[in-house]
Amino acid sequence: MFWVIWLNVLLLTLLLLFPIFLEINKKYLKGKNKNYNKMLKYARKAHPYIGITVIAIGAFHGYIMLGGRLILHTGSILLLMLVINGGVGFYYKKRRNKAARKAHIIIGLLIVLAFALHYLNPWLLS
């Protein structure tokens, strides 16, 4: 079970790196590096699937660690934020709404903070 937790940390890191890589391409590489563009094309397609995987693994992790009980926990808040951000991300993908893009980014940053809280003090709310 321990390796699943670190797999999710790795996947969450990949989700976070995607917008950072986009900014690097936009500001520094100016979209001219063909290999980097190929990597971004692959990452863009993988991003939603990685997000779904993080949610599924996170739900499984929470279910196992909490013994199947539904309680307010830093992990449940983190999971809820991931689900909301996934919904906002899918909405943005379909509508290309600038407000949805900005919300997706802001919620992503809040997820990083929620993850840090969950990692450092998982029983804060109990």
PDB file of C-alpha atoms in Angstrom:
ATOM      1  CA  MET A   1       0.000   0.000   0.000  1.00  0.00           C
ATOM      2  CA  PHE A   2       2.898   2.342   0.752  1.00  0.00           C
ATOM      3  CA  TRP A   3       4.067   2.429  -2.875  1.00  0.00           C
ATOM      4  CA  VAL A   4       0.600   3.527  -4.030  1.00  0.00           C
ATOM      5  CA  ILE A   5       0.892   6.675  -1.932  1.00  0.00           C
ATOM      6  CA  TRP A   6       4.195   7.605  -3.557  1.00  0.00           C
ATOM      7  CA  LEU A   7       2.802   6.780  -6.996  1.00  0.00           C
ATOM      8  CA  ASN A   8       0.073   9.322  -6.343  1.00  0.00           C
ATOM      9  CA  VAL A   9       2.645  11.895  -5.200  1.00  0.00           C
ATOM     10  CA  LEU A  10       4.547  11.319  -8.451  1.00  0.00           C
ATOM     11  CA  LEU A  11       1.378  11.676 -10.535  1.00  0.00           C
ATOM     12  CA  LEU A  12       0.347  14.809  -8.656  1.00  0.00           C
ATOM     13  CA  THR A  13       3.815  16.232  -9.369  1.00  0.00           C
ATOM     14  CA  LEU A  14       3.346  15.489 -13.077  1.00  0.00           C
ATOM     15  CA  LEU A  15       0.025  17.335 -12.997  1.00  0.00           C
ATOM     16  CA  LEU A  16       1.718  20.327 -11.409  1.00  0.00           C
ATOM     17  CA  LEU A  17       4.646  20.308 -13.837  1.00  0.00           C
ATOM     18  CA  PHE A  18       2.422  20.464 -16.932  1.00  0.00           C
ATOM     19  CA  PRO A  19       1.481  24.165 -16.636  1.00  0.00           C
ATOM     20  CA  ILE A  20       5.063  24.985 -15.633  1.00  0.00           C
ATOM     21  CA  PHE A  21       6.323  23.301 -18.811  1.00  0.00           C
ATOM     22  CA  LEU A  22       3.739  25.245 -20.840  1.00  0.00           C
ATOM     23  CA  GLU A  23       5.010  28.534 -19.401  1.00  0.00           C
ATOM     24  CA  ILE A  24       8.626  27.582 -20.101  1.00  0.00           C
ATOM     25  CA  ASN A  25       7.693  26.832 -23.710  1.00  0.00           C
ATOM     26  CA  LYS A  26       5.769  30.069 -24.057  1.00  0.00           C
ATOM     27  CA  LYS A  27       8.198  32.480 -22.381  1.00  0.00           C
ATOM     28  CA  TYR A  28      11.656  31.025 -22.974  1.00  0.00           C
ATOM     29  CA  LEU A  29      11.529  28.586 -25.871  1.00  0.00           C
ATOM     30  CA  LYS A  30       8.906  30.564 -27.827  1.00  0.00           C
ATOM     31  CA  GLY A  31       7.436  27.263 -29.079  1.00  0.00           C
ATOM     32  CA  LYS A  32      10.416  26.597 -31.355  1.00  0.00           C
ATOM     33  CA  ASN A  33      11.827  23.399 -29.837  1.00  0.00           C
ATOM     34  CA  LYS A  34      10.277  20.491 -31.773  1.00  0.00           C
ATOM     35  CA  ASN A  35      11.106  17.818 -29.187  1.00  0.00           C
ATOM     36  CA  TYR A  36       9.716  19.951 -26.363  1.00  0.00           C
ATOM     37  CA  ASN A  37       6.543  20.574 -28.392  1.00  0.00           C
ATOM     38  CA  LYS A  38       6.138  16.827 -28.952  1.00  0.00           C
ATOM     39  CA  MET A  39       6.492  16.221 -25.218  1.00  0.00           C
ATOM     40  CA  LEU A  40       3.881  18.904 -24.506  1.00  0.00           C
ATOM     41  CA  LYS A  41       1.496  17.393 -27.045  1.00  0.00           C
ATOM     42  CA  TYR A  42       1.760  14.030 -25.289  1.00  0.00           C
ATOM     43  CA  ALA A  43       1.472  15.673 -21.849  1.00  0.00           C
ATOM     44  CA  ARG A  44      -1.637  17.599 -22.910  1.00  0.00           C
ATOM     45  CA  LYS A  45      -3.349  14.344 -23.874  1.00  0.00           C
ATOM     46  CA  ALA A  46      -2.171  12.539 -20.717  1.00  0.00           C
ATOM     47  CA  HIS A  47      -3.024  15.350 -18.261  1.00  0.00           C
ATOM     48  CA  PRO A  48      -6.737  14.522 -17.773  1.00  0.00           C
ATOM     49  CA  TYR A  49      -6.048  10.789 -17.497  1.00  0.00           C
ATOM     50  CA  ILE A  50      -3.363  11.391 -14.894  1.00  0.00           C
ATOM     51  CA  GLY A  51      -5.834  13.568 -12.975  1.00  0.00           C
ATOM     52  CA  ILE A  52      -8.495  10.843 -13.042  1.00  0.00           C
ATOM     53  CA  THR A  53      -5.889   8.329 -11.860  1.00  0.00           C
ATOM     54  CA  VAL A  54      -4.850  10.603  -8.978  1.00  0.00           C
ATOM     55  CA  ILE A  55      -8.490  10.891  -7.893  1.00  0.00           C
ATOM     56  CA  ALA A  56      -9.051   7.125  -8.099  1.00  0.00           C
ATOM     57  CA  ILE A  57      -5.878   6.259  -6.201  1.00  0.00           C
ATOM     58  CA  GLY A  58      -6.595   8.995  -3.649  1.00  0.00           C
ATOM     59  CA  ALA A  59     -10.105   7.658  -3.049  1.00  0.00           C
ATOM     60  CA  PHE A  60      -8.750   4.115  -2.671  1.00  0.00           C
ATOM     61  CA  HIS A  61      -6.022   5.334  -0.302  1.00  0.00           C
ATOM     62  CA  GLY A  62      -8.557   7.220   1.827  1.00  0.00           C
ATOM     63  CA  TYR A  63     -10.957   4.287   1.910  1.00  0.00           C
ATOM     64  CA  ILE A  64      -8.233   1.895   3.080  1.00  0.00           C
ATOM     65  CA  MET A  65      -6.584   4.263   5.570  1.00  0.00           C
ATOM     66  CA  LEU A  66      -9.879   5.363   7.158  1.00  0.00           C
ATOM     67  CA  GLY A  67     -11.298   1.863   7.326  1.00  0.00           C
ATOM     68  CA  GLY A  68     -14.153   2.606   4.969  1.00  0.00           C
ATOM     69  CA  ARG A  69     -15.506   5.414   7.155  1.00  0.00           C
ATOM     70  CA  LEU A  70     -16.540   8.757   5.704  1.00  0.00           C
ATOM     71  CA  ILE A  71     -15.106  11.424   7.981  1.00  0.00           C
ATOM     72  CA  LEU A  72     -13.911  14.981   7.509  1.00  0.00           C
ATOM     73  CA  HIS A  73     -10.186  14.701   6.982  1.00  0.00           C
ATOM     74  CA  THR A  74      -7.504  16.724   5.214  1.00  0.00           C
ATOM     75  CA  GLY A  75      -7.355  13.953   2.606  1.00  0.00           C
ATOM     76  CA  SER A  76     -11.084  14.142   1.911  1.00  0.00           C
ATOM     77  CA  ILE A  77     -10.788  17.892   1.376  1.00  0.00           C
ATOM     78  CA  LEU A  78      -7.841  17.314  -0.947  1.00  0.00           C
ATOM     79  CA  LEU A  79      -9.819  14.691  -2.865  1.00  0.00           C
ATOM     80  CA  LEU A  80     -12.838  16.995  -3.159  1.00  0.00           C
ATOM     81  CA  MET A  81     -10.604  19.766  -4.494  1.00  0.00           C
ATOM     82  CA  LEU A  82      -9.142  17.363  -7.073  1.00  0.00           C
ATOM     83  CA  VAL A  83     -12.627  16.367  -8.238  1.00  0.00           C
ATOM     84  CA  ILE A  84     -13.753  20.008  -8.484  1.00  0.00           C
ATOM     85  CA  ASN A  85     -10.596  20.956 -10.369  1.00  0.00           C
ATOM     86  CA  GLY A  86     -11.120  18.048 -12.752  1.00  0.00           C
ATOM     87  CA  GLY A  87     -14.636  19.274 -13.465  1.00  0.00           C
ATOM     88  CA  VAL A  88     -13.399  22.815 -14.046  1.00  0.00           C
ATOM     89  CA  GLY A  89     -10.642  21.463 -16.305  1.00  0.00           C
ATOM     90  CA  PHE A  90     -13.107  19.490 -18.420  1.00  0.00           C
ATOM     91  CA  TYR A  91     -15.387  22.529 -18.612  1.00  0.00           C
ATOM     92  CA  TYR A  92     -12.461  24.646 -19.787  1.00  0.00           C
ATOM     93  CA  LYS A  93     -11.471  22.040 -22.376  1.00  0.00           C
ATOM     94  CA  LYS A  94     -14.974  22.068 -23.877  1.00  0.00           C
ATOM     95  CA  ARG A  95     -15.744  25.810 -23.659  1.00  0.00           C
ATOM     96  CA  ARG A  96     -12.289  27.501 -23.749  1.00  0.00           C
ATOM     97  CA  ASN A  97     -13.563  29.886 -21.091  1.00  0.00           C
ATOM     98  CA  LYS A  98     -10.786  32.149 -19.726  1.00  0.00           C
ATOM     99  CA  ALA A  99     -12.384  32.323 -16.281  1.00  0.00           C
ATOM    100  CA  ALA A 100     -12.460  28.513 -16.120  1.00  0.00           C
ATOM    101  CA  ARG A 101      -8.781  28.366 -17.099  1.00  0.00           C
ATOM    102  CA  LYS A 102      -7.865  30.813 -14.362  1.00  0.00           C
ATOM    103  CA  ALA A 103     -10.020  28.917 -11.828  1.00  0.00           C
ATOM    104  CA  HIS A 104      -8.334  25.645 -12.863  1.00  0.00           C
ATOM    105  CA  ILE A 105      -4.927  27.171 -12.184  1.00  0.00           C
ATOM    106  CA  ILE A 106      -5.938  28.737  -8.857  1.00  0.00           C
ATOM    107  CA  ILE A 107      -7.548  25.529  -7.620  1.00  0.00           C
ATOM    108  CA  GLY A 108      -4.408  23.678  -8.717  1.00  0.00           C
ATOM    109  CA  LEU A 109      -2.304  25.923  -6.496  1.00  0.00           C
ATOM    110  CA  LEU A 110      -4.748  25.389  -3.624  1.00  0.00           C
ATOM    111  CA  ILE A 111      -4.388  21.643  -4.184  1.00  0.00           C
ATOM    112  CA  VAL A 112      -0.636  21.974  -3.650  1.00  0.00           C
ATOM    113  CA  LEU A 113      -1.320  23.697  -0.315  1.00  0.00           C
ATOM    114  CA  ALA A 114      -3.962  21.109   0.622  1.00  0.00           C
ATOM    115  CA  PHE A 115      -1.518  18.324  -0.204  1.00  0.00           C
ATOM    116  CA  ALA A 116       1.163  19.923   1.971  1.00  0.00           C
ATOM    117  CA  LEU A 117      -1.330  20.190   4.836  1.00  0.00           C
ATOM    118  CA  HIS A 118      -2.414  16.585   4.336  1.00  0.00           C
ATOM    119  CA  TYR A 119       1.176  15.383   4.271  1.00  0.00           C
ATOM    120  CA  LEU A 120       2.316  17.394   7.289  1.00  0.00           C
ATOM    121  CA  ASN A 121      -0.767  17.111   9.513  1.00  0.00           C
ATOM    122  CA  PRO A 122      -3.375  14.655   8.166  1.00  0.00           C
ATOM    123  CA  TRP A 123      -5.450  14.621  11.372  1.00  0.00           C
ATOM    124  CA  LEU A 124      -5.752  18.392  11.733  1.00  0.00           C
ATOM    125  CA  LEU A 125      -9.540  18.328  11.338  1.00  0.00           C
ATOM    126  CA  SER A 126     -10.191  15.374  13.626  1.00  0.00           C
TER     127      SER A 126
END
